[in-house]
Each structure stands twice: as structure tokens, then as C-alpha cells.
Amino acid sequence: MDGRTRVAWNLRQLRTERGLSQESLAVDADVDRTYVSGIERGTFNPTLDLLERLAGALSVDLVDLVNKPAGDQPPEPLRPGRRPKGSG
């Protein structure tokens, strides 16, 4: 798993664990929502400064965004799309 894929996976995992929308995270990190989406899809390559802002908005250390997920196999892809209302 390359670094961009790790960041994409970890960012989305941390965001959804906290029940945050991309919009909420974007506002807290002072970045456009479409950029958060692009990072989570692995199409955008964020700067270190932006990763630090995202980590701060998620209340995690920067390394939590770049660490290899636990286990020998890459994580299962996260389900795309919005969560149904009332879940989580």
C-alpha cells in the first residue's frame, strides 16, 4: 500500500469513526470539502501542512494519518457514499 492510499484510508476511517462529514472536517481544517474528498479518493496529494491541519481537526497525531493499517492485508475498501440517516 503506497503512502497516498494509506492517507486516504486513514483519513476516511478516522473521520467516519468520529461521525464527521467531509464538510465538517473541511471547515475545521480550513480546506475545501472537495479537497477532503479528493484526498480520501487518493486523487489529491496533500501537503504536510494540510495533513497537520487535518490531524488537528481530528484530534490525532500526524502519524495516525500515515501509519500502515494493522494487519498483513490491506484494509477492505470503505463503502462509498453517504450513510443512511439515523445510522451511527
N, CA, C and O atoms as CSV, one atom per row, in Angstrom:
chain,resi,resn,atom,element,x,y,z
A,1,MET,N,N,0.856,-1.179,0.000
A,1,MET,CA,C,0.000,0.000,0.000
A,1,MET,C,C,0.897,1.236,0.000
A,1,MET,O,O,1.753,1.385,0.873
A,2,ASP,N,N,0.705,2.106,-0.963
A,2,ASP,CA,C,1.531,3.314,-1.032
A,2,ASP,C,C,1.040,4.369,-0.037
A,2,ASP,O,O,-0.031,4.233,0.554
A,3,GLY,N,N,1.831,5.404,0.131
A,3,GLY,CA,C,1.538,6.438,1.115
A,3,GLY,C,C,0.231,7.158,0.869
A,3,GLY,O,O,-0.507,7.439,1.814
A,4,ARG,N,N,-0.068,7.459,-0.372
A,4,ARG,CA,C,-1.301,8.183,-0.677
A,4,ARG,C,C,-2.526,7.337,-0.327
A,4,ARG,O,O,-3.526,7.854,0.173
A,5,THR,N,N,-2.437,6.040,-0.593
A,5,THR,CA,C,-3.530,5.137,-0.256
A,5,THR,C,C,-3.697,5.023,1.255
A,5,THR,O,O,-4.819,4.971,1.758
A,6,ARG,N,N,-2.577,4.985,1.979
A,6,ARG,CA,C,-2.640,4.945,3.443
A,6,ARG,C,C,-3.338,6.180,3.996
A,6,ARG,O,O,-4.223,6.080,4.845
A,7,VAL,N,N,-2.930,7.336,3.506
A,7,VAL,CA,C,-3.532,8.586,3.980
A,7,VAL,C,C,-5.023,8.593,3.652
A,7,VAL,O,O,-5.837,8.981,4.490
A,8,ALA,N,N,-5.387,8.173,2.453
A,8,ALA,CA,C,-6.796,8.151,2.054
A,8,ALA,C,C,-7.599,7.259,2.990
A,8,ALA,O,O,-8.648,7.660,3.495
A,9,TRP,N,N,-7.102,6.049,3.218
A,9,TRP,CA,C,-7.800,5.102,4.085
A,9,TRP,C,C,-7.909,5.634,5.511
A,9,TRP,O,O,-8.992,5.658,6.095
A,10,ASN,N,N,-6.774,6.058,6.064
A,10,ASN,CA,C,-6.758,6.507,7.457
A,10,ASN,C,C,-7.612,7.751,7.675
A,10,ASN,O,O,-8.309,7.855,8.684
A,11,LEU,N,N,-7.563,8.686,6.744
A,11,LEU,CA,C,-8.357,9.904,6.880
A,11,LEU,C,C,-9.843,9.570,6.914
A,11,LEU,O,O,-10.576,10.041,7.783
A,12,ARG,N,N,-10.275,8.764,5.974
A,12,ARG,CA,C,-11.701,8.436,5.927
A,12,ARG,C,C,-12.113,7.617,7.147
A,12,ARG,O,O,-13.186,7.836,7.709
A,13,GLN,N,N,-11.267,6.679,7.555
A,13,GLN,CA,C,-11.570,5.857,8.718
A,13,GLN,C,C,-11.713,6.717,9.977
A,13,GLN,O,O,-12.681,6.578,10.724
A,14,LEU,N,N,-10.751,7.598,10.203
A,14,LEU,CA,C,-10.792,8.463,11.385
A,14,LEU,C,C,-11.986,9.413,11.342
A,14,LEU,O,O,-12.641,9.647,12.358
A,15,ARG,N,N,-12.258,9.951,10.171
A,15,ARG,CA,C,-13.382,10.882,10.032
A,15,ARG,C,C,-14.708,10.188,10.320
A,15,ARG,O,O,-15.542,10.716,11.056
A,16,THR,N,N,-14.903,9.010,9.744
A,16,THR,CA,C,-16.178,8.320,9.936
A,16,THR,C,C,-16.318,7.789,11.356
A,16,THR,O,O,-17.428,7.751,11.886
A,17,GLU,N,N,-15.213,7.376,11.987
A,17,GLU,CA,C,-15.268,6.931,13.380
A,17,GLU,C,C,-15.767,8.051,14.290
A,17,GLU,O,O,-16.420,7.798,15.302
A,18,ARG,N,N,-15.453,9.276,13.921
A,18,ARG,CA,C,-15.854,10.428,14.728
A,18,ARG,C,C,-17.214,10.975,14.320
A,18,ARG,O,O,-17.710,11.935,14.911
A,19,GLY,N,N,-17.810,10.362,13.309
A,19,GLY,CA,C,-19.131,10.805,12.861
A,19,GLY,C,C,-19.117,12.145,12.165
A,19,GLY,O,O,-20.123,12.855,12.157
A,20,LEU,N,N,-17.978,12.500,11.577
A,20,LEU,CA,C,-17.854,13.791,10.897
A,20,LEU,C,C,-18.133,13.643,9.406
A,20,LEU,O,O,-17.736,12.659,8.783
A,21,SER,N,N,-18.803,14.607,8.859
A,21,SER,CA,C,-18.964,14.671,7.407
A,21,SER,C,C,-17.690,15.267,6.815
A,21,SER,O,O,-16.877,15.856,7.528
A,22,GLN,N,N,-17.529,15.109,5.527
A,22,GLN,CA,C,-16.394,15.756,4.858
A,22,GLN,C,C,-16.490,17.262,5.028
A,22,GLN,O,O,-15.477,17.937,5.211
A,23,GLU,N,N,-17.695,17.784,4.970
A,23,GLU,CA,C,-17.904,19.231,5.116
A,23,GLU,C,C,-17.447,19.714,6.488
A,23,GLU,O,O,-16.759,20.729,6.596
A,24,SER,N,N,-17.831,18.985,7.539
A,24,SER,CA,C,-17.443,19.378,8.900
A,24,SER,C,C,-15.929,19.356,9.065
A,24,SER,O,O,-15.339,20.286,9.615
A,25,LEU,N,N,-15.315,18.291,8.587
A,25,LEU,CA,C,-13.865,18.191,8.685
A,25,LEU,C,C,-13.199,19.308,7.896
A,25,LEU,O,O,-12.230,19.909,8.360
A,26,ALA,N,N,-13.712,19.582,6.717
A,26,ALA,CA,C,-13.135,20.631,5.879
A,26,ALA,C,C,-13.193,21.992,6.576
A,26,ALA,O,O,-12.223,22.749,6.551
A,27,VAL,N,N,-14.317,22.292,7.189
A,27,VAL,CA,C,-14.459,23.572,7.898
A,27,VAL,C,C,-13.454,23.633,9.050
A,27,VAL,O,O,-12.769,24.640,9.229
A,28,ASP,N,N,-13.371,22.556,9.827
A,28,ASP,CA,C,-12.455,22.533,10.972
A,28,ASP,C,C,-10.987,22.641,10.554
A,28,ASP,O,O,-10.171,23.204,11.284
A,29,ALA,N,N,-10.653,22.099,9.374
A,29,ALA,CA,C,-9.267,22.118,8.900
A,29,ALA,C,C,-8.991,23.296,7.959
A,29,ALA,O,O,-7.870,23.451,7.475
A,30,ASP,N,N,-10.008,24.123,7.698
A,30,ASP,CA,C,-9.879,25.278,6.815
A,30,ASP,C,C,-9.408,24.877,5.410
A,30,ASP,O,O,-8.422,25.392,4.884
A,31,VAL,N,N,-10.159,23.937,4.832
A,31,VAL,CA,C,-9.874,23.456,3.477
A,31,VAL,C,C,-11.216,23.218,2.788
A,31,VAL,O,O,-12.231,23.031,3.460
A,32,ASP,N,N,-11.231,23.223,1.478
A,32,ASP,CA,C,-12.458,22.983,0.737
A,32,ASP,C,C,-12.881,21.519,0.866
A,32,ASP,O,O,-12.032,20.628,0.894
A,33,ARG,N,N,-14.178,21.271,0.944
A,33,ARG,CA,C,-14.689,19.910,1.081
A,33,ARG,C,C,-14.274,19.021,-0.081
A,33,ARG,O,O,-14.003,17.835,0.105
A,34,THR,N,N,-14.224,19.592,-1.279
A,34,THR,CA,C,-13.849,18.779,-2.437
A,34,THR,C,C,-12.402,18.301,-2.330
A,34,THR,O,O,-12.045,17.267,-2.895
A,35,TYR,N,N,-11.578,19.043,-1.615
A,35,TYR,CA,C,-10.198,18.614,-1.429
A,35,TYR,C,C,-10.143,17.439,-0.463
A,35,TYR,O,O,-9.374,16.500,-0.669
A,36,VAL,N,N,-10.963,17.486,0.603
A,36,VAL,CA,C,-11.033,16.349,1.532
A,36,VAL,C,C,-11.482,15.108,0.758
A,36,VAL,O,O,-10.923,14.025,0.934
A,37,SER,N,N,-12.477,15.269,-0.085
A,37,SER,CA,C,-12.970,14.165,-0.899
A,37,SER,C,C,-11.867,13.612,-1.800
A,37,SER,O,O,-11.704,12.398,-1.918
A,38,GLY,N,N,-11.117,14.506,-2.430
A,38,GLY,CA,C,-10.030,14.078,-3.312
A,38,GLY,C,C,-8.935,13.331,-2.576
A,38,GLY,O,O,-8.358,12.384,-3.111
A,39,ILE,N,N,-8.643,13.750,-1.353
A,39,ILE,CA,C,-7.635,13.047,-0.552
A,39,ILE,C,C,-8.154,11.655,-0.214
A,39,ILE,O,O,-7.419,10.674,-0.326
A,40,GLU,N,N,-9.408,11.562,0.196
A,40,GLU,CA,C,-9.981,10.270,0.574
A,40,GLU,C,C,-10.082,9.318,-0.617
A,40,GLU,O,O,-10.019,8.102,-0.436
A,41,ARG,N,N,-10.235,9.841,-1.814
A,41,ARG,CA,C,-10.262,9.005,-3.016
A,41,ARG,C,C,-8.858,8.670,-3.503
A,41,ARG,O,O,-8.688,7.819,-4.376
A,42,GLY,N,N,-7.864,9.330,-2.948
A,42,GLY,CA,C,-6.489,9.082,-3.364
A,42,GLY,C,C,-6.094,9.804,-4.634
A,42,GLY,O,O,-5.071,9.482,-5.240
A,43,THR,N,N,-6.900,10.786,-5.049
A,43,THR,CA,C,-6.578,11.514,-6.275
A,43,THR,C,C,-5.783,12.786,-6.013
A,43,THR,O,O,-5.102,13.286,-6.908
A,44,PHE,N,N,-5.865,13.316,-4.786
A,44,PHE,CA,C,-5.091,14.507,-4.428
A,44,PHE,C,C,-3.945,14.112,-3.517
A,44,PHE,O,O,-4.066,13.186,-2.714
A,45,ASN,N,N,-2.846,14.811,-3.643
A,45,ASN,CA,C,-1.654,14.557,-2.850
A,45,ASN,C,C,-1.460,15.737,-1.896
A,45,ASN,O,O,-0.905,16.763,-2.289
A,46,PRO,N,N,-1.917,15.599,-0.637
A,46,PRO,CA,C,-1.886,16.736,0.282
A,46,PRO,C,C,-0.483,17.088,0.750
A,46,PRO,O,O,0.402,16.233,0.799
A,47,THR,N,N,-0.293,18.345,1.091
A,47,THR,CA,C,0.986,18.784,1.657
A,47,THR,C,C,1.052,18.368,3.123
A,47,THR,O,O,0.039,18.018,3.729
A,48,LEU,N,N,2.240,18.413,3.671
A,48,LEU,CA,C,2.429,18.116,5.083
A,48,LEU,C,C,1.658,19.106,5.947
A,48,LEU,O,O,1.069,18.720,6.957
A,49,ASP,N,N,1.657,20.374,5.561
A,49,ASP,CA,C,0.904,21.391,6.310
A,49,ASP,C,C,-0.588,21.047,6.367
A,49,ASP,O,O,-1.220,21.177,7.416
A,50,LEU,N,N,-1.140,20.611,5.248
A,50,LEU,CA,C,-2.555,20.255,5.222
A,50,LEU,C,C,-2.811,19.006,6.062
A,50,LEU,O,O,-3.814,18.935,6.773
A,51,LEU,N,N,-1.927,18.032,5.989
A,51,LEU,CA,C,-2.089,16.832,6.823
A,51,LEU,C,C,-2.067,17.195,8.311
A,51,LEU,O,O,-2.813,16.622,9.105
A,52,GLU,N,N,-1.221,18.135,8.676
A,52,GLU,CA,C,-1.179,18.577,10.073
A,52,GLU,C,C,-2.498,19.236,10.477
A,52,GLU,O,O,-2.981,19.012,11.587
A,53,ARG,N,N,-3.086,20.043,9.593
A,53,ARG,CA,C,-4.374,20.676,9.897
A,53,ARG,C,C,-5.484,19.639,10.014
A,53,ARG,O,O,-6.336,19.729,10.898
A,54,LEU,N,N,-5.471,18.659,9.121
A,54,LEU,CA,C,-6.481,17.599,9.190
A,54,LEU,C,C,-6.326,16.779,10.465
A,54,LEU,O,O,-7.314,16.450,11.122
A,55,ALA,N,N,-5.089,16.452,10.812
A,55,ALA,CA,C,-4.838,15.697,12.042
A,55,ALA,C,C,-5.322,16.496,13.250
A,55,ALA,O,O,-5.941,15.939,14.156
A,56,GLY,N,N,-5.044,17.791,13.265
A,56,GLY,CA,C,-5.505,18.638,14.362
A,56,GLY,C,C,-7.020,18.681,14.454
A,56,GLY,O,O,-7.582,18.634,15.549
A,57,ALA,N,N,-7.681,18.770,13.309
A,57,ALA,CA,C,-9.145,18.800,13.295
A,57,ALA,C,C,-9.735,17.473,13.767
A,57,ALA,O,O,-10.845,17.435,14.297
A,58,LEU,N,N,-8.988,16.388,13.570
A,58,LEU,CA,C,-9.441,15.063,14.012
A,58,LEU,C,C,-8.945,14.726,15.420
A,58,LEU,O,O,-9.296,13.680,15.966
A,59,SER,N,N,-8.137,15.602,16.004
A,59,SER,CA,C,-7.542,15.392,17.333
A,59,SER,C,C,-6.700,14.124,17.392
A,59,SER,O,O,-6.792,13.337,18.334
A,60,VAL,N,N,-5.872,13.945,16.353
A,60,VAL,CA,C,-4.942,12.816,16.316
A,60,VAL,C,C,-3.557,13.347,15.967
A,60,VAL,O,O,-3.404,14.497,15.555
A,61,ASP,N,N,-2.560,12.502,16.138
A,61,ASP,CA,C,-1.207,12.857,15.713
A,61,ASP,C,C,-1.085,12.674,14.207
A,61,ASP,O,O,-1.790,11.857,13.614
A,62,LEU,N,N,-0.207,13.421,13.607
A,62,LEU,CA,C,0.042,13.325,12.173
A,62,LEU,C,C,0.353,11.891,11.759
A,62,LEU,O,O,-0.085,11.448,10.697
A,63,VAL,N,N,1.101,11.160,12.581
A,63,VAL,CA,C,1.475,9.783,12.226
A,63,VAL,C,C,0.257,8.886,12.070
A,63,VAL,O,O,0.319,7.888,11.353
A,64,ASP,N,N,-0.858,9.223,12.732
A,64,ASP,CA,C,-2.064,8.410,12.590
A,64,ASP,C,C,-2.631,8.468,11.178
A,64,ASP,O,O,-3.381,7.578,10.776
A,65,LEU,N,N,-2.286,9.495,10.429
A,65,LEU,CA,C,-2.740,9.595,9.039
A,65,LEU,C,C,-1.842,8.836,8.072
A,65,LEU,O,O,-2.274,8.490,6.972
A,66,VAL,N,N,-0.609,8.574,8.463
A,66,VAL,CA,C,0.322,7.925,7.539
A,66,VAL,C,C,0.735,6.517,7.963
A,66,VAL,O,O,1.391,5.814,7.194
A,67,ASN,N,N,0.361,6.093,9.173
A,67,ASN,CA,C,0.699,4.754,9.631
A,67,ASN,C,C,0.047,3.696,8.767
A,67,ASN,O,O,-1.048,3.886,8.237
A,68,LYS,N,N,0.737,2.583,8.636
A,68,LYS,CA,C,0.182,1.441,7.922
A,68,LYS,C,C,-0.930,0.849,8.777
A,68,LYS,O,O,-0.734,0.631,9.972
A,69,PRO,N,N,-2.100,0.584,8.185
A,69,PRO,CA,C,-3.176,-0.034,8.958
A,69,PRO,C,C,-2.737,-1.392,9.502
A,69,PRO,O,O,-1.924,-2.083,8.889
A,70,ALA,N,N,-3.278,-1.762,10.648
A,70,ALA,CA,C,-2.905,-3.028,11.290
A,70,ALA,C,C,-3.266,-4.209,10.400
A,70,ALA,O,O,-4.217,-4.154,9.620
A,71,GLY,N,N,-2.489,-5.277,10.533
A,71,GLY,CA,C,-2.754,-6.497,9.782
A,71,GLY,C,C,-1.841,-6.632,8.583
A,71,GLY,O,O,-1.207,-5.670,8.149
A,72,ASP,N,N,-1.785,-7.841,8.058
A,72,ASP,CA,C,-0.916,-8.124,6.923
A,72,ASP,C,C,-1.530,-7.717,5.596
A,72,ASP,O,O,-0.816,-7.390,4.648
A,73,GLN,N,N,-2.846,-7.737,5.530
A,73,GLN,CA,C,-3.540,-7.417,4.288
A,73,GLN,C,C,-3.999,-5.969,4.302
A,73,GLN,O,O,-4.263,-5.413,5.369
A,74,PRO,N,N,-4.096,-5.359,3.146
A,74,PRO,CA,C,-4.657,-4.006,3.113
A,74,PRO,C,C,-6.098,-4.052,3.606
A,74,PRO,O,O,-6.767,-5.075,3.464
A,75,PRO,N,N,-6.575,-2.973,4.174
A,75,PRO,CA,C,-7.955,-2.974,4.678
A,75,PRO,C,C,-8.952,-3.098,3.545
A,75,PRO,O,O,-8.671,-2.742,2.400
A,76,GLU,N,N,-10.116,-3.609,3.886
A,76,GLU,CA,C,-11.201,-3.667,2.910
A,76,GLU,C,C,-11.578,-2.250,2.527
A,76,GLU,O,O,-11.551,-1.354,3.371
A,77,PRO,N,N,-11.925,-2.032,1.282
A,77,PRO,CA,C,-12.341,-0.675,0.893
A,77,PRO,C,C,-13.554,-0.243,1.699
A,77,PRO,O,O,-14.440,-1.044,1.997
A,78,LEU,N,N,-13.579,1.020,2.042
A,78,LEU,CA,C,-14.746,1.570,2.732
A,78,LEU,C,C,-15.884,1.700,1.739
A,78,LEU,O,O,-15.669,1.985,0.560
A,79,ARG,N,N,-17.078,1.490,2.220
A,79,ARG,CA,C,-18.255,1.605,1.382
A,79,ARG,C,C,-18.406,3.047,0.921
A,79,ARG,O,O,-18.369,3.959,1.747
A,80,PRO,N,N,-18.577,3.278,-0.387
A,80,PRO,CA,C,-18.714,4.658,-0.864
A,80,PRO,C,C,-20.093,5.211,-0.546
A,80,PRO,O,O,-21.026,4.472,-0.232
A,81,GLY,N,N,-20.192,6.489,-0.632
A,81,GLY,CA,C,-21.478,7.153,-0.496
A,81,GLY,C,C,-21.780,7.585,0.913
A,81,GLY,O,O,-20.970,7.425,1.826
A,82,ARG,N,N,-22.947,8.130,1.068
A,82,ARG,CA,C,-23.385,8.691,2.333
A,82,ARG,C,C,-23.973,7.600,3.221
A,82,ARG,O,O,-24.497,6.594,2.741
A,83,ARG,N,N,-23.873,7.825,4.517
A,83,ARG,CA,C,-24.507,6.932,5.466
A,83,ARG,C,C,-25.992,7.236,5.484
A,83,ARG,O,O,-26.395,8.393,5.360
A,84,PRO,N,N,-26.805,6.207,5.638
A,84,PRO,CA,C,-28.230,6.463,5.758
A,84,PRO,C,C,-28.531,7.301,6.998
A,84,PRO,O,O,-27.852,7.158,8.015
A,85,LYS,N,N,-29.522,8.160,6.931
A,85,LYS,CA,C,-29.884,8.980,8.094
A,85,LYS,C,C,-30.279,8.084,9.235
A,85,LYS,O,O,-30.951,7.068,9.054
A,86,GLY,N,N,-29.839,8.486,10.440
A,86,GLY,CA,C,-30.165,7.733,11.636
A,86,GLY,C,C,-29.155,6.654,11.985
A,86,GLY,O,O,-29.260,6.049,13.051
A,87,SER,N,N,-28.161,6.386,11.105
A,87,SER,CA,C,-27.143,5.388,11.445
A,87,SER,C,C,-25.970,6.087,12.086
A,87,SER,O,O,-25.673,7.243,11.785
A,88,GLY,N,N,-25.308,5.372,12.972
A,88,GLY,CA,C,-24.104,5.886,13.598
A,88,GLY,C,C,-24.393,6.723,14.715
A,88,GLY,O,O,-23.475,7.238,15.354
